[in-house]
Amino acid sequence: MDFVARVYVTPKKAILDPQGKAVASSLQALGYDGVDDVRLGRYIELQLSGVAGSKAAENRVDEMCRRLLANDVIEDYRFDIEEKLEEQRA
Amino acid sequence: MDFVARVYVTPKKAILDPQGKAVASSLQALGYDGVDDVRLGRYIELQLSGVAGSKAAENRVDEMCRRLLANDVIEDYRFDIEEKLEEQRA
């Protein structure tokens, strides 16, 4: 079975996010008021093939996150998994 | 009204994504077969306050994306907007 996994990695709440702060000040400089906070993270889209089922895909992506995609000490991650239908395979 | 906007920025399909390619080879080197493709993008979470309504928030975030958050020439963006409820406001 083929899956698409979408992984969202964000800095933990307690961790300073200078990139996010820079984006927030840039938005304010452009005249956008009311931007209280910006957090900047990574978005990773994985195309998986030959996985036994959605539970197996979930376990595999969680392991990938812990081993490579996210740094558990300073980052949080979450992900969703979607089965690819025939017509999306291209 | 207060909103949370989640913006996803990804390289356009026709654009090479060397970072994504590097992640894909690293995953293969760690023993994960069946990772056909990886695209690496940015995930931006914005906390907005004092916005008139959800339509206004949508327009504002779309404008922010075009002016600062994404590079329209090489990147695609999409976003979703959620109203913040009283208890989430901290």
PDB file of C-alpha atoms in Angstrom:
ATOM      1  CA  MET A   1       0.000   0.000   0.000  1.00  0.00           C
ATOM      2  CA  ASP A   2       1.124   3.521  -0.772  1.00  0.00           C
ATOM      3  CA  PHE A   3       0.843   6.400   1.651  1.00  0.00           C
ATOM      4  CA  VAL A   4       1.541  10.118   1.893  1.00  0.00           C
ATOM      5  CA  ALA A   5       2.836  11.244   5.284  1.00  0.00           C
ATOM      6  CA  ARG A   6       2.812  14.892   6.275  1.00  0.00           C
ATOM      7  CA  VAL A   7       5.100  15.744   9.169  1.00  0.00           C
ATOM      8  CA  TYR A   8       5.012  19.055  11.073  1.00  0.00           C
ATOM      9  CA  VAL A   9       8.025  19.903  13.209  1.00  0.00           C
ATOM     10  CA  THR A  10       7.880  22.941  15.517  1.00  0.00           C
ATOM     11  CA  PRO A  11      10.192  24.320  18.190  1.00  0.00           C
ATOM     12  CA  LYS A  12       8.974  23.383  21.679  1.00  0.00           C
ATOM     13  CA  LYS A  13       7.037  26.097  23.535  1.00  0.00           C
ATOM     14  CA  ALA A  14       9.847  26.663  26.059  1.00  0.00           C
ATOM     15  CA  ILE A  15      12.470  27.080  23.311  1.00  0.00           C
ATOM     16  CA  LEU A  16      13.253  30.508  21.884  1.00  0.00           C
ATOM     17  CA  ASP A  17      12.395  30.810  18.197  1.00  0.00           C
ATOM     18  CA  PRO A  18      14.509  33.645  16.739  1.00  0.00           C
ATOM     19  CA  GLN A  19      13.376  32.898  13.163  1.00  0.00           C
ATOM     20  CA  GLY A  20       9.756  33.211  14.220  1.00  0.00           C
ATOM     21  CA  LYS A  21      10.521  36.450  16.050  1.00  0.00           C
ATOM     22  CA  ALA A  22      12.187  37.811  12.912  1.00  0.00           C
ATOM     23  CA  VAL A  23       9.148  36.952  10.809  1.00  0.00           C
ATOM     24  CA  ALA A  24       6.861  38.608  13.384  1.00  0.00           C
ATOM     25  CA  SER A  25       8.880  41.851  13.322  1.00  0.00           C
ATOM     26  CA  SER A  26       9.015  41.832   9.530  1.00  0.00           C
ATOM     27  CA  LEU A  27       5.227  41.480   9.393  1.00  0.00           C
ATOM     28  CA  GLN A  28       4.863  44.364  11.840  1.00  0.00           C
ATOM     29  CA  ALA A  29       7.273  46.451   9.736  1.00  0.00           C
ATOM     30  CA  LEU A  30       5.033  45.741   6.712  1.00  0.00           C
ATOM     31  CA  GLY A  31       2.119  47.214   8.659  1.00  0.00           C
ATOM     32  CA  TYR A  32       0.359  44.084   9.918  1.00  0.00           C
ATOM     33  CA  ASP A  33      -0.798  44.778  13.450  1.00  0.00           C
ATOM     34  CA  GLY A  34      -2.182  42.089  15.672  1.00  0.00           C
ATOM     35  CA  VAL A  35       0.430  39.450  14.883  1.00  0.00           C
ATOM     36  CA  ASP A  36       1.010  38.319  18.449  1.00  0.00           C
ATOM     37  CA  ASP A  37       3.326  35.410  17.895  1.00  0.00           C
ATOM     38  CA  VAL A  38       4.936  33.461  15.061  1.00  0.00           C
ATOM     39  CA  ARG A  39       6.513  30.012  15.342  1.00  0.00           C
ATOM     40  CA  LEU A  40       8.529  28.733  12.439  1.00  0.00           C
ATOM     41  CA  GLY A  41       8.932  25.030  11.817  1.00  0.00           C
ATOM     42  CA  ARG A  42       9.441  22.469   9.093  1.00  0.00           C
ATOM     43  CA  TYR A  43       6.893  20.734   6.912  1.00  0.00           C
ATOM     44  CA  ILE A  44       7.968  17.394   5.429  1.00  0.00           C
ATOM     45  CA  GLU A  45       5.974  15.422   2.881  1.00  0.00           C
ATOM     46  CA  LEU A  46       6.974  11.771   2.427  1.00  0.00           C
ATOM     47  CA  GLN A  47       5.765   9.399  -0.298  1.00  0.00           C
ATOM     48  CA  LEU A  48       5.856   5.835   1.011  1.00  0.00           C
ATOM     49  CA  SER A  49       5.328   2.668  -0.973  1.00  0.00           C
ATOM     50  CA  GLY A  50       5.122  -1.030  -0.149  1.00  0.00           C
ATOM     51  CA  VAL A  51       3.878  -0.537   3.420  1.00  0.00           C
ATOM     52  CA  ALA A  52       1.735  -3.313   4.935  1.00  0.00           C
ATOM     53  CA  GLY A  53      -1.017  -1.059   6.304  1.00  0.00           C
ATOM     54  CA  SER A  54      -1.815   2.265   7.909  1.00  0.00           C
ATOM     55  CA  LYS A  55      -0.714   1.134  11.380  1.00  0.00           C
ATOM     56  CA  ALA A  56       2.648   0.020   9.973  1.00  0.00           C
ATOM     57  CA  ALA A  57       2.994   3.330   8.127  1.00  0.00           C
ATOM     58  CA  GLU A  58       2.264   5.214  11.337  1.00  0.00           C
ATOM     59  CA  ASN A  59       4.890   3.295  13.292  1.00  0.00           C
ATOM     60  CA  ARG A  60       7.455   3.745  10.566  1.00  0.00           C
ATOM     61  CA  VAL A  61       6.938   7.510  10.257  1.00  0.00           C
ATOM     62  CA  ASP A  62       7.031   7.936  14.038  1.00  0.00           C
ATOM     63  CA  GLU A  63      10.370   6.118  14.108  1.00  0.00           C
ATOM     64  CA  MET A  64      11.699   8.253  11.216  1.00  0.00           C
ATOM     65  CA  CYS A  65      10.718  11.382  13.139  1.00  0.00           C
ATOM     66  CA  ARG A  66      12.523  10.272  16.268  1.00  0.00           C
ATOM     67  CA  ARG A  67      15.628   9.086  14.433  1.00  0.00           C
ATOM     68  CA  LEU A  68      16.059  11.763  11.782  1.00  0.00           C
ATOM     69  CA  LEU A  69      13.327  14.255  11.019  1.00  0.00           C
ATOM     70  CA  ALA A  70      12.919  15.964  14.393  1.00  0.00           C
ATOM     71  CA  ASN A  71      15.194  16.741  17.303  1.00  0.00           C
ATOM     72  CA  ASP A  72      13.246  15.490  20.314  1.00  0.00           C
ATOM     73  CA  VAL A  73      15.154  17.700  22.748  1.00  0.00           C
ATOM     74  CA  ILE A  74      14.096  21.021  21.268  1.00  0.00           C
ATOM     75  CA  GLU A  75      11.313  20.167  18.814  1.00  0.00           C
ATOM     76  CA  ASP A  76       7.808  18.747  18.830  1.00  0.00           C
ATOM     77  CA  TYR A  77       6.450  16.820  15.899  1.00  0.00           C
ATOM     78  CA  ARG A  78       3.106  15.567  14.738  1.00  0.00           C
ATOM     79  CA  PHE A  79       2.075  13.913  11.494  1.00  0.00           C
ATOM     80  CA  ASP A  80      -0.859  12.622   9.534  1.00  0.00           C
ATOM     81  CA  ILE A  81      -0.944   9.755   7.083  1.00  0.00           C
ATOM     82  CA  GLU A  82      -3.177   9.321   4.084  1.00  0.00           C
ATOM     83  CA  GLU A  83      -3.498   6.335   1.780  1.00  0.00           C
ATOM     84  CA  LYS A  84      -2.736   7.128  -1.842  1.00  0.00           C
ATOM     85  CA  LEU A  85      -5.506   6.185  -4.209  1.00  0.00           C
ATOM     86  CA  GLU A  86      -4.820   4.681  -7.644  1.00  0.00           C
ATOM     87  CA  GLU A  87      -5.456   7.901  -9.570  1.00  0.00           C
ATOM     88  CA  GLN A  88      -3.102   9.947  -7.355  1.00  0.00           C
ATOM     89  CA  ARG A  89      -0.149   7.671  -8.040  1.00  0.00           C
ATOM     90  CA  ALA A  90       0.825   9.157 -11.408  1.00  0.00           C
TER      91      ALA A  90
ATOM     92  CA  MET B   1     -11.572  37.990  17.163  1.00  0.00           C
ATOM     93  CA  ASP B   2      -8.468  35.903  17.645  1.00  0.00           C
ATOM     94  CA  PHE B   3      -7.260  33.348  15.140  1.00  0.00           C
ATOM     95  CA  VAL B   4      -4.512  30.787  14.644  1.00  0.00           C
ATOM     96  CA  ALA B   5      -3.255  30.512  11.073  1.00  0.00           C
ATOM     97  CA  ARG B   6      -1.187  27.544   9.944  1.00  0.00           C
ATOM     98  CA  VAL B   7       0.758  28.128   6.740  1.00  0.00           C
ATOM     99  CA  TYR B   8       2.433  25.354   4.728  1.00  0.00           C
ATOM    100  CA  VAL B   9       5.044  26.410   2.183  1.00  0.00           C
ATOM    101  CA  THR B  10       6.468  23.814  -0.216  1.00  0.00           C
ATOM    102  CA  PRO B  11       8.772  23.985  -3.233  1.00  0.00           C
ATOM    103  CA  LYS B  12       6.788  23.849  -6.486  1.00  0.00           C
ATOM    104  CA  LYS B  13       6.658  20.440  -8.199  1.00  0.00           C
ATOM    105  CA  ALA B  14       8.883  21.562 -11.080  1.00  0.00           C
ATOM    106  CA  ILE B  15      11.562  22.926  -8.724  1.00  0.00           C
ATOM    107  CA  LEU B  16      14.432  20.722  -7.547  1.00  0.00           C
ATOM    108  CA  ASP B  17      14.420  20.142  -3.796  1.00  0.00           C
ATOM    109  CA  PRO B  18      17.979  19.213  -2.756  1.00  0.00           C
ATOM    110  CA  GLN B  19      17.086  19.290   0.967  1.00  0.00           C
ATOM    111  CA  GLY B  20      14.291  16.804   0.379  1.00  0.00           C
ATOM    112  CA  LYS B  21      16.612  14.609  -1.683  1.00  0.00           C
ATOM    113  CA  ALA B  22      19.159  14.658   1.161  1.00  0.00           C
ATOM    114  CA  VAL B  23      16.506  13.602   3.683  1.00  0.00           C
ATOM    115  CA  ALA B  24      15.381  10.791   1.350  1.00  0.00           C
ATOM    116  CA  SER B  25      18.926   9.418   1.003  1.00  0.00           C
ATOM    117  CA  SER B  26      19.506   9.684   4.756  1.00  0.00           C
ATOM    118  CA  LEU B  27      16.343   7.688   5.389  1.00  0.00           C
ATOM    119  CA  GLN B  28      17.472   5.062   2.884  1.00  0.00           C
ATOM    120  CA  ALA B  29      20.890   4.937   4.569  1.00  0.00           C
ATOM    121  CA  LEU B  30      19.102   4.280   7.884  1.00  0.00           C
ATOM    122  CA  GLY B  31      17.425   1.279   6.265  1.00  0.00           C
ATOM    123  CA  TYR B  32      14.002   2.676   5.371  1.00  0.00           C
ATOM    124  CA  ASP B  33      13.066   1.274   1.979  1.00  0.00           C
ATOM    125  CA  GLY B  34      10.070   2.465   0.077  1.00  0.00           C
ATOM    126  CA  VAL B  35      10.623   6.184   0.650  1.00  0.00           C
ATOM    127  CA  ASP B  36       9.944   7.288  -2.904  1.00  0.00           C
ATOM    128  CA  ASP B  37      10.081  11.015  -2.517  1.00  0.00           C
ATOM    129  CA  VAL B  38      10.548  13.661   0.164  1.00  0.00           C
ATOM    130  CA  ARG B  39       9.671  17.339  -0.165  1.00  0.00           C
ATOM    131  CA  LEU B  40      10.853  19.699   2.512  1.00  0.00           C
ATOM    132  CA  GLY B  41       9.019  22.919   3.229  1.00  0.00           C
ATOM    133  CA  ARG B  42       8.235  25.391   5.979  1.00  0.00           C
ATOM    134  CA  TYR B  43       5.466  25.343   8.527  1.00  0.00           C
ATOM    135  CA  ILE B  44       4.480  28.709  10.014  1.00  0.00           C
ATOM    136  CA  GLU B  45       2.044  29.190  12.870  1.00  0.00           C
ATOM    137  CA  LEU B  46       0.691  32.719  13.352  1.00  0.00           C
ATOM    138  CA  GLN B  47      -1.328  33.994  16.311  1.00  0.00           C
ATOM    139  CA  LEU B  48      -3.570  36.834  15.159  1.00  0.00           C
ATOM    140  CA  SER B  49      -5.646  39.134  17.326  1.00  0.00           C
ATOM    141  CA  GLY B  50      -8.141  41.903  16.693  1.00  0.00           C
ATOM    142  CA  VAL B  51      -9.281  40.619  13.284  1.00  0.00           C
ATOM    143  CA  ALA B  52     -12.834  41.471  12.180  1.00  0.00           C
ATOM    144  CA  GLY B  53     -13.817  37.961  11.072  1.00  0.00           C
ATOM    145  CA  SER B  54     -12.651  34.764   9.429  1.00  0.00           C
ATOM    146  CA  LYS B  55     -12.928  36.187   5.903  1.00  0.00           C
ATOM    147  CA  ALA B  56     -10.757  39.155   6.926  1.00  0.00           C
ATOM    148  CA  ALA B  57      -8.252  36.800   8.560  1.00  0.00           C
ATOM    149  CA  GLU B  58      -8.095  34.714   5.399  1.00  0.00           C
ATOM    150  CA  ASN B  59      -7.451  37.745   3.208  1.00  0.00           C
ATOM    151  CA  ARG B  60      -4.805  39.065   5.577  1.00  0.00           C
ATOM    152  CA  VAL B  61      -2.910  35.757   5.791  1.00  0.00           C
ATOM    153  CA  ASP B  62      -3.053  35.300   2.019  1.00  0.00           C
ATOM    154  CA  GLU B  63      -1.540  38.761   1.596  1.00  0.00           C
ATOM    155  CA  MET B  64       1.166  37.988   4.189  1.00  0.00           C
ATOM    156  CA  CYS B  65       2.041  34.815   2.273  1.00  0.00           C
ATOM    157  CA  ARG B  66       2.392  36.664  -1.002  1.00  0.00           C
ATOM    158  CA  ARG B  67       4.348  39.566   0.471  1.00  0.00           C
ATOM    159  CA  LEU B  68       6.651  37.800   2.922  1.00  0.00           C
ATOM    160  CA  LEU B  69       6.100  34.190   3.924  1.00  0.00           C
ATOM    161  CA  ALA B  70       6.375  32.432   0.564  1.00  0.00           C
ATOM    162  CA  ASN B  71       8.281  33.070  -2.652  1.00  0.00           C
ATOM    163  CA  ASP B  72       5.592  32.775  -5.318  1.00  0.00           C
ATOM    164  CA  VAL B  73       8.107  32.056  -8.064  1.00  0.00           C
ATOM    165  CA  ILE B  74       9.453  28.808  -6.623  1.00  0.00           C
ATOM    166  CA  GLU B  75       7.070  27.940  -3.799  1.00  0.00           C
ATOM    167  CA  ASP B  76       3.448  26.948  -3.305  1.00  0.00           C
ATOM    168  CA  TYR B  77       1.578  27.807  -0.148  1.00  0.00           C
ATOM    169  CA  ARG B  78      -1.645  26.846   1.503  1.00  0.00           C
ATOM    170  CA  PHE B  79      -3.038  27.674   4.906  1.00  0.00           C
ATOM    171  CA  ASP B  80      -5.873  27.021   7.268  1.00  0.00           C
ATOM    172  CA  ILE B  81      -7.363  29.358   9.831  1.00  0.00           C
ATOM    173  CA  GLU B  82      -8.999  28.491  13.116  1.00  0.00           C
ATOM    174  CA  GLU B  83     -10.752  30.773  15.553  1.00  0.00           C
ATOM    175  CA  LYS B  84      -9.213  30.753  19.013  1.00  0.00           C
ATOM    176  CA  LEU B  85     -11.665  29.963  21.760  1.00  0.00           C
ATOM    177  CA  GLU B  86     -11.584  31.703  25.143  1.00  0.00           C
ATOM    178  CA  GLU B  87      -9.881  28.815  26.977  1.00  0.00           C
ATOM    179  CA  GLN B  88      -7.083  28.520  24.401  1.00  0.00           C
ATOM    180  CA  ARG B  89      -6.048  32.121  24.863  1.00  0.00           C
ATOM    181  CA  ALA B  90      -3.891  31.501  27.930  1.00  0.00           C
TER     182      ALA B  90
END
